[in-house]
Coordinates of C-alpha atoms in Angstrom, one line a residue:
X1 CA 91.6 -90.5 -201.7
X2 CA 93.4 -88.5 -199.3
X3 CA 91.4 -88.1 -195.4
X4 CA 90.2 -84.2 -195.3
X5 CA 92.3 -81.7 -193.2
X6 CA 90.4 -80.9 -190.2
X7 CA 88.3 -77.9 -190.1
X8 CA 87.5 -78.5 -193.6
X9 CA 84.0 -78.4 -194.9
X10 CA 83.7 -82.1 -195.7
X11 CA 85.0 -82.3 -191.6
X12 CA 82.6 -79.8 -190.1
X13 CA 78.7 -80.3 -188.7
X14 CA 76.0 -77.5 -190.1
X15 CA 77.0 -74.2 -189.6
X16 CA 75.1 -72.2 -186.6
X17 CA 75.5 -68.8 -187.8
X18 CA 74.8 -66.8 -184.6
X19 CA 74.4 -63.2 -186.0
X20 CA 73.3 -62.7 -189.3
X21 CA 70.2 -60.6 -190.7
X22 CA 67.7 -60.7 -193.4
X23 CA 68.2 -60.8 -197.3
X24 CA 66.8 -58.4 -199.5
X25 CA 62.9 -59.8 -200.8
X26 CA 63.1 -57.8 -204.3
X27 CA 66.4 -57.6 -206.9
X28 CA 69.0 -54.7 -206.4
X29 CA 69.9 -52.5 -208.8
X30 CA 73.6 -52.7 -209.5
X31 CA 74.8 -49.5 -207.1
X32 CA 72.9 -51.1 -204.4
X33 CA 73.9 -54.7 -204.6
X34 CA 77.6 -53.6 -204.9
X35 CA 76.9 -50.8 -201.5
X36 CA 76.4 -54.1 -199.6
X37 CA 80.2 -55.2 -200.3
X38 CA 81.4 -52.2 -198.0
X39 CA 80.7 -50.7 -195.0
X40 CA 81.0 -47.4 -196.4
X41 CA 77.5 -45.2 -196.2
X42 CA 78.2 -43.3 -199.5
X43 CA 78.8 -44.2 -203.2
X44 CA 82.6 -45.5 -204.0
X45 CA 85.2 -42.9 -205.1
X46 CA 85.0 -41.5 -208.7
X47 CA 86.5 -44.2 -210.9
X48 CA 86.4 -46.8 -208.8
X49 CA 83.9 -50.1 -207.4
X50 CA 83.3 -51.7 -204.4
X51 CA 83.7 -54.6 -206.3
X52 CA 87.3 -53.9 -205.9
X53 CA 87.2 -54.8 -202.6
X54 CA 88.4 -58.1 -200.8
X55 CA 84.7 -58.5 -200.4
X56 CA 83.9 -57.9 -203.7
X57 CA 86.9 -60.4 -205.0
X58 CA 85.1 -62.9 -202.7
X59 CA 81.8 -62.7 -203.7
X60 CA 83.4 -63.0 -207.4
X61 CA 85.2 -66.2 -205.9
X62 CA 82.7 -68.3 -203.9
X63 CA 79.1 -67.5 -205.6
X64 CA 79.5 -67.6 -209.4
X65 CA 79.2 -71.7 -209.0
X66 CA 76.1 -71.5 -207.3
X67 CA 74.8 -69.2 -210.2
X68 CA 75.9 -72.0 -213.1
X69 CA 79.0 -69.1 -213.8
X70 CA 82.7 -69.7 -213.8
X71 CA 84.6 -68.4 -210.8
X72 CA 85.9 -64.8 -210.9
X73 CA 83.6 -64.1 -213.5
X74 CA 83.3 -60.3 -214.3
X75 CA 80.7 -58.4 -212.3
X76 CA 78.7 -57.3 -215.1
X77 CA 77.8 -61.2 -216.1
X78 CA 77.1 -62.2 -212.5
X79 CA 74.4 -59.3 -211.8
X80 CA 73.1 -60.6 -215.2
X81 CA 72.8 -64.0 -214.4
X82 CA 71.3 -63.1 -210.9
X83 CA 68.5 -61.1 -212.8
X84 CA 67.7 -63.9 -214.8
X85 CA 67.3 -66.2 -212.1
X86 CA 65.2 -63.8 -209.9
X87 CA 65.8 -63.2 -206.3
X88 CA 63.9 -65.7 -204.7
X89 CA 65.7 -68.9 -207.0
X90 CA 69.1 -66.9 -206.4
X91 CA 68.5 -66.9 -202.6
X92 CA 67.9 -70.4 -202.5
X93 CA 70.5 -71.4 -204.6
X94 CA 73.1 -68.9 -202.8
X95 CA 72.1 -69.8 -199.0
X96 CA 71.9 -73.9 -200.0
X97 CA 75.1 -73.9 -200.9
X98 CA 76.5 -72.1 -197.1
X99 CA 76.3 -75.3 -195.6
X100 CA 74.3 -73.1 -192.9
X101 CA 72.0 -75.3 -190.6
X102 CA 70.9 -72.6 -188.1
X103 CA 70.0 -68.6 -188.6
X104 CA 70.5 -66.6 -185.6
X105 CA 69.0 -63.1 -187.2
X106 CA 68.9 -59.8 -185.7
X107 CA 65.7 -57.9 -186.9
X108 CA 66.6 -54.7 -186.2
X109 CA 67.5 -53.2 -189.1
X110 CA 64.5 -51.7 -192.0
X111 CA 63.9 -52.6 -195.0
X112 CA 62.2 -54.9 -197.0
X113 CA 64.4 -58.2 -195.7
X114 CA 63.6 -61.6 -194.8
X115 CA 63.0 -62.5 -191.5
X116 CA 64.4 -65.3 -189.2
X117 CA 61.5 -67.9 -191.0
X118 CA 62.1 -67.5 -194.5
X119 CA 65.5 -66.6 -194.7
X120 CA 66.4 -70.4 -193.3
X121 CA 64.0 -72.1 -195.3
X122 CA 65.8 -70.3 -198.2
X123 CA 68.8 -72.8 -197.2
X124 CA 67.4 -75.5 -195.7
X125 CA 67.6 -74.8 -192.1
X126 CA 65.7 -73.4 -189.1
X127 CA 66.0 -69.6 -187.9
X128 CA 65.8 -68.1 -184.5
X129 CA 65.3 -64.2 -183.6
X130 CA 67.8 -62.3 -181.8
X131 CA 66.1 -58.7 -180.7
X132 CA 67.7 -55.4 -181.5
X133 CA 67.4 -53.7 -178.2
X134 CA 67.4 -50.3 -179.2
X135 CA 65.4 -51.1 -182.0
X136 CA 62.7 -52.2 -179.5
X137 CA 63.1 -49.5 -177.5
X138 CA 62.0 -46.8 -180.5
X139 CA 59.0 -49.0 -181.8
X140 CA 57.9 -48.7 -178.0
X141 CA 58.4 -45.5 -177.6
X142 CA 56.4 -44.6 -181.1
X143 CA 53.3 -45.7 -179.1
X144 CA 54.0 -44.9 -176.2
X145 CA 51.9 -42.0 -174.6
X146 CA 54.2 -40.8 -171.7
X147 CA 57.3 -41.8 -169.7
X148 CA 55.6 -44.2 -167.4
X149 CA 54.3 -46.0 -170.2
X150 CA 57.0 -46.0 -172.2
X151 CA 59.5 -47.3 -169.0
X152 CA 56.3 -49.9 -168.3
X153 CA 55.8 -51.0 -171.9
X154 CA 60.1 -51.5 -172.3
X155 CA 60.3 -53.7 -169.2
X156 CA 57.3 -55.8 -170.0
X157 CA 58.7 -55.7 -174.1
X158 CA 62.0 -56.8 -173.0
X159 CA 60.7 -59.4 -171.1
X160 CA 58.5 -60.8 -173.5
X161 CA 61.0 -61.0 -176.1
X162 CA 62.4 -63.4 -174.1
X163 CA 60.0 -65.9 -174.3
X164 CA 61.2 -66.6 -177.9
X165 CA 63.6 -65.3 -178.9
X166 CA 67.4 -67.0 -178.5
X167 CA 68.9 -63.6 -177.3
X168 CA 69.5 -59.8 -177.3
X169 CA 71.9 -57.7 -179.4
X170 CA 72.8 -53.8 -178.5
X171 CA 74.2 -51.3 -180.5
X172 CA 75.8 -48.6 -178.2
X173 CA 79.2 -48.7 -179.7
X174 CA 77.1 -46.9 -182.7
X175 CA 74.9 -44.6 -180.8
X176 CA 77.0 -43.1 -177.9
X177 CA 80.4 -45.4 -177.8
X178 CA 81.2 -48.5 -175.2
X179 CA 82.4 -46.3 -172.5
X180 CA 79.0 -46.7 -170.7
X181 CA 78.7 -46.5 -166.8
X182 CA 78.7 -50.0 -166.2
X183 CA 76.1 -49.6 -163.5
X184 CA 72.6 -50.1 -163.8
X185 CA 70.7 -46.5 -163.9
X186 CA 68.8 -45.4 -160.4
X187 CA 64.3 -45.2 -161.1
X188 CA 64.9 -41.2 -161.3
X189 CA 67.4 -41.0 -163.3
X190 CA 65.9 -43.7 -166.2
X191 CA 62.5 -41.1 -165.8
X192 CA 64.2 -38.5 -166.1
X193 CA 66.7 -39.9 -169.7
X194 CA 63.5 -40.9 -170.7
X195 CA 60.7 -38.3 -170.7
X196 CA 63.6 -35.8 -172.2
X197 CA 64.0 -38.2 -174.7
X198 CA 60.0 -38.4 -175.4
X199 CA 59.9 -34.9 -175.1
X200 CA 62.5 -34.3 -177.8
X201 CA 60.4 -36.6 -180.5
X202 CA 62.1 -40.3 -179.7
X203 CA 63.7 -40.9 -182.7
X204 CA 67.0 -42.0 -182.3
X205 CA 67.7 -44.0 -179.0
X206 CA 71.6 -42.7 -178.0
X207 CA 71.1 -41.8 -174.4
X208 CA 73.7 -43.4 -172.5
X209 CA 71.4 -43.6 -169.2
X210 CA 68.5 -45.4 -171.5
X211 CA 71.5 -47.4 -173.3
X212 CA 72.4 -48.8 -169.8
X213 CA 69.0 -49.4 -168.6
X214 CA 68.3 -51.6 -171.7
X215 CA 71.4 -53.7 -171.6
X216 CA 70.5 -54.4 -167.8
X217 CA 66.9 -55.2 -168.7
X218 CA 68.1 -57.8 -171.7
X219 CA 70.6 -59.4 -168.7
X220 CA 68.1 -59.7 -166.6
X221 CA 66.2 -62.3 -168.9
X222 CA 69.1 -64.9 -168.6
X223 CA 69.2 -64.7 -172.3
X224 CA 72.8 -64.0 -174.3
X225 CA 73.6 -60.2 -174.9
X226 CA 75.3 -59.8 -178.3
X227 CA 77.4 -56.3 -177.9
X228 CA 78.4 -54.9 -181.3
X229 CA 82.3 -54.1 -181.1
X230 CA 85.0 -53.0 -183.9
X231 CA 84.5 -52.0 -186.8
X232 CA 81.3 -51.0 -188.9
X233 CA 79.7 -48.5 -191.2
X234 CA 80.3 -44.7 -190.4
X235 CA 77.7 -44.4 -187.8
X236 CA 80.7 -45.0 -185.4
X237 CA 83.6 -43.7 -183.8
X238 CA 86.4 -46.8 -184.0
X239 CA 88.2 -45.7 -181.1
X240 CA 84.6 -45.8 -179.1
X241 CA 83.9 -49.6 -180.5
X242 CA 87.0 -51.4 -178.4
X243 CA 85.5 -54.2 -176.4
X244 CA 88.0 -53.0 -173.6
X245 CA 85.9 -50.2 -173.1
X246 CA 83.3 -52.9 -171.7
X247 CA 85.4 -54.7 -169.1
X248 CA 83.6 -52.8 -165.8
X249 CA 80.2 -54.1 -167.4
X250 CA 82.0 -57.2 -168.3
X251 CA 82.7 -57.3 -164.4
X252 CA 79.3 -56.0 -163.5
X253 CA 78.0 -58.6 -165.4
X254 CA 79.8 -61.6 -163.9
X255 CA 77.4 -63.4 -161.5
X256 CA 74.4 -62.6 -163.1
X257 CA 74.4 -65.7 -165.2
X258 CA 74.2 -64.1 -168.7
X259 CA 76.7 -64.5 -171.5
X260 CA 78.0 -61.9 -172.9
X261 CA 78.8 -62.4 -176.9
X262 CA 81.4 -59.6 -178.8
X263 CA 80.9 -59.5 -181.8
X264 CA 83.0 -58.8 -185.1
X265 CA 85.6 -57.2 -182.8
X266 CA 87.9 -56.2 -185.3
X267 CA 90.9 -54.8 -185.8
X268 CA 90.1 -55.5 -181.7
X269 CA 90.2 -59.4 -182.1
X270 CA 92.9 -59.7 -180.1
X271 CA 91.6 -57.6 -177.3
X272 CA 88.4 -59.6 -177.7
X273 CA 90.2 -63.4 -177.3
X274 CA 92.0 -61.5 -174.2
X275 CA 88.0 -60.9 -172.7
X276 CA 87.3 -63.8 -173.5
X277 CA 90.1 -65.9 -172.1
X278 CA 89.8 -64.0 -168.2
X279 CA 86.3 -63.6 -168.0
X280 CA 84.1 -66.8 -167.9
X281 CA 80.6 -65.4 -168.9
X282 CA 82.6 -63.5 -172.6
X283 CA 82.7 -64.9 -176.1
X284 CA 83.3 -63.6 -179.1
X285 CA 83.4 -64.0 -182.6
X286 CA 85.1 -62.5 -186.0
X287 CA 82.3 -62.8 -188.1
X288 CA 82.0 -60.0 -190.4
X289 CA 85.8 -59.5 -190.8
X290 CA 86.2 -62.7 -192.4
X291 CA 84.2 -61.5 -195.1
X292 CA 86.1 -58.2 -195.5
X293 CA 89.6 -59.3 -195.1
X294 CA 89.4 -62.0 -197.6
X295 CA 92.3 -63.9 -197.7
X296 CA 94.2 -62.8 -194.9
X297 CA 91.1 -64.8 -193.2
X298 CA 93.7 -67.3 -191.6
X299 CA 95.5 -64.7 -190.3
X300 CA 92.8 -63.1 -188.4
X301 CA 91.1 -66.0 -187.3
X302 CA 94.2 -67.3 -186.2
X303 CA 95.6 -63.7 -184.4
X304 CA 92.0 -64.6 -182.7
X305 CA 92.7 -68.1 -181.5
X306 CA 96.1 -66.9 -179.9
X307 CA 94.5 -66.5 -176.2
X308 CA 91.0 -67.1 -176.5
X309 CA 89.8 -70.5 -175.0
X310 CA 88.1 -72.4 -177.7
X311 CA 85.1 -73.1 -175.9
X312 CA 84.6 -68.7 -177.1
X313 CA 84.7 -68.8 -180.6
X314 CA 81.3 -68.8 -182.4
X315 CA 80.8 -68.4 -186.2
X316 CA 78.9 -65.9 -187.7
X317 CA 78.6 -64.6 -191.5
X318 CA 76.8 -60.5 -190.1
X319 CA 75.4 -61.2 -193.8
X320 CA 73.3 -58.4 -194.5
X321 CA 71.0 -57.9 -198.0
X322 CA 72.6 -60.1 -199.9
X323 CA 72.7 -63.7 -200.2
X324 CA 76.2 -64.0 -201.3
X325 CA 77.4 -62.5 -198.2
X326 CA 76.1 -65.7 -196.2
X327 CA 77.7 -67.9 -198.7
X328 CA 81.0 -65.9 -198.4
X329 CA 81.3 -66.0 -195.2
X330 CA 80.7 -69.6 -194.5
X331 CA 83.2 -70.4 -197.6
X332 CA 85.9 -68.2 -195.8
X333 CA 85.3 -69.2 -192.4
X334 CA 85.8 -72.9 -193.3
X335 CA 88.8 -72.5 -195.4
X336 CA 90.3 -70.3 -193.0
X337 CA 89.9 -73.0 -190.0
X338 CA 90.8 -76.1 -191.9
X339 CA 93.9 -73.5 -192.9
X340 CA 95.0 -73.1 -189.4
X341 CA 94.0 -75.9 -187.6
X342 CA 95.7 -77.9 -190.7
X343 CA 98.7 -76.2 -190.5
X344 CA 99.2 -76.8 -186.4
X345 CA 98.0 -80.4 -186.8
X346 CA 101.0 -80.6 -189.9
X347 CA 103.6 -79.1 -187.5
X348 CA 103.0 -81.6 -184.5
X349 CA 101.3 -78.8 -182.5
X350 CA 98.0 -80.4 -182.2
X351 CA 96.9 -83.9 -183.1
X352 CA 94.2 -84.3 -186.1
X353 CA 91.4 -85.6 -183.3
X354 CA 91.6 -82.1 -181.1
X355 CA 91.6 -80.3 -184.7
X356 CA 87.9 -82.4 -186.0
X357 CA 86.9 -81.5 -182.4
X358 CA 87.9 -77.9 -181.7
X359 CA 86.3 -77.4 -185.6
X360 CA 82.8 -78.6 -184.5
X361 CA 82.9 -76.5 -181.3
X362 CA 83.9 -73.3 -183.3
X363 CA 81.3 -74.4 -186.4
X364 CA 78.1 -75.0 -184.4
X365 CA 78.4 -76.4 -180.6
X366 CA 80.0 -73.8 -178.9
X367 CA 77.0 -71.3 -179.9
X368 CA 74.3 -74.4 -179.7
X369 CA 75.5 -74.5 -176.0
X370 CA 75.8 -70.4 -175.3
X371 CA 71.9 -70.2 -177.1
X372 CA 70.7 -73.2 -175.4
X373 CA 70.2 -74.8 -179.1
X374 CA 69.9 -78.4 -178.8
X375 CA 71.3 -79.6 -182.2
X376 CA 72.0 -78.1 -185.4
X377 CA 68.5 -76.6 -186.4
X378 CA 66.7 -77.0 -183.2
X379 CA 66.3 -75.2 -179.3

């Protein structure tokens, strides 16, 4: 039997899947499960499916196996088959077979998901809490019965986060765009964002003053700062999400000691391996494009690897509700790394040993290192 290219799954350690989030706990109703396969807020055009999608195709592709269904079966038999098997034996079945030793989940978005816990035990691994800054900022505020409490209670919350979990993830690019001050807000002028955002019912954190003043209270704590950059749902403005529009925090940021970790990135991936090659404190990664660009993963992943050290990469699925989106994205993330790195090993460019090695650092031990994980499943 033939040795396996590098970068493919027989080749590569447990996955460390550095930004993902919860599963859903109860079965979706077939709108619903196929809303998850875009990034779109509202149902698909008239006469046509977000199963007809690369993501959709993918899901069709990688998860019918896991289900005891042929690949590419139609839709209507897989949603079938997963209510048969029930969401819990589905999200066991679907997350064993990622290949995923270590969940990094953000738990800042609602709903009725699983958290950090039981979504790895679902696959056999161990899961770690990132905190949602802004997230943390509204759940303060809800309880909060003035500024000075509110302002006391972030600090202190922000800080206490720290103590467990493995890092901190904001959202500005969706609640004001990346073109932030990159200095950290003066005493007055955080009282003053804040008590007009109290006073106006603190719902929705997009203050750009409070924005800034939680991103320098989450680098503060030494722990990684996830930065959500390039394309999403419609919450944002595209042109407001390139990581570009960070470089003067990016420089701000430099000798603090924090890492700071773009993620997604695209159609910015390039601009993103460009950060990440200049400035030694940036990393990046191309998780939830994978999943959306199907099989033009090689080419994106690869368009990636062009300039950025590859120390930067880190692997992430962004799977969100659904289990098949964690078992997508580890299934095109491999396939599009044994892809590339096979085909530079093949031309000469790159010998088969720096291809198993660079494979491992992308896969799991460049993120084990930026988290301060000590192996695959552990801190």
């Amino acid at each position: 039997m033939d040795a396996p290219e590098p970068g493919t799954p027989d080749e590569l350690p447990p996955l460390v899947d550095h930004h993902c989030h919860g599963v859903l706990r109860h079965e979706p109703d077939p709108g619903t499960f196929a809303a998850f396969l875009s990034q779109a807020e509202r149902p698909p055009a008239a006469g046509t499916s977000f199963f007809d999608t690369q993501a959709g195709f993918a899901v069709r592709r990688w998860c019918p196996p896991a289900l005891d269904l042929p690949v590419h079966c139609p839709p209507g038999d897989y949603l079938a088959r997963r209510r048969e098997l029930g969401p819990a034996e589905t999200r066991r079945r679907l997350l064993s077979a990622a290949g995923i030793g270590t969940y990094l989940v953000d738990t800042g978005l609602p709903g009725d998901l699983t958290g950090p816990a039981e979504t790895a035990q679902a696959g056999g691994g161990t899961g770690f809490e990132v905190v949602r800054l802004e997230s943390l900022a509204e759940r303060i505020a809800g309880a909060a019965s003035g500024t000075e409490e509110f302002l006391d209670g972030l600090g202190r919350g922000v800080r206490e986060a720290a103590r467990t979990a493995v890092g901190f993830k904001s959202v500005a690019a969706y609640r004001h765009g990346l073109a932030l001050d990159p200095r950290p807000p003066g005493p007055a002028e955080t009282r003053a964002a804040a008590g007009a955002w109290l006073a106006a019912g603190a719902t929705r954190l997009s203050d750009p003053v409070l924005l800034r003043h939680l991103i320098w209270l989450a680098v503060a704590t030494g722990r990684p700062l996830q930065v959500h950059t390039g394309f999403g749902d419609p919450d944002l403005r595209l042109d407001q999400a390139d990581p570009t529009l960070l470089t003067g925090l990016i420089r701000a940021t430099a000798d603090t000691g924090t890492d700071l970790v773009l993620l997604h990135c695209y159609p910015y991936h390039r601009q993103a391996a460009y950060l990440a090659g200049v400035f030694p404190h940036v990393y990046a990664d191309v998780g939830l494009a994978l999943t959306h660009v199907g099989p033009r993963a090689p080419a994106v992943l690869a368009e990636f690897l062009e300039l950025a050290p590859f120390g930067k990469l880190l692997f992430s699925t962004d799977a969100h509700g659904l289990p098949e989106l964690y078992l997508v994205g580890s299934a095109l993330f491999r396939t599009a790394l044994g892809s590339v790195l096979g085909a530079w090993t093949e031309s000469g460019a790159w010998s088969a040993q720096d291809a198993r090695r660079v494979g491992a650092m992308v896969a799991a031990e460049n993120a084990q290192r930026v988290y301060g994980l000590a192996e695959p499943g552990g801190r």
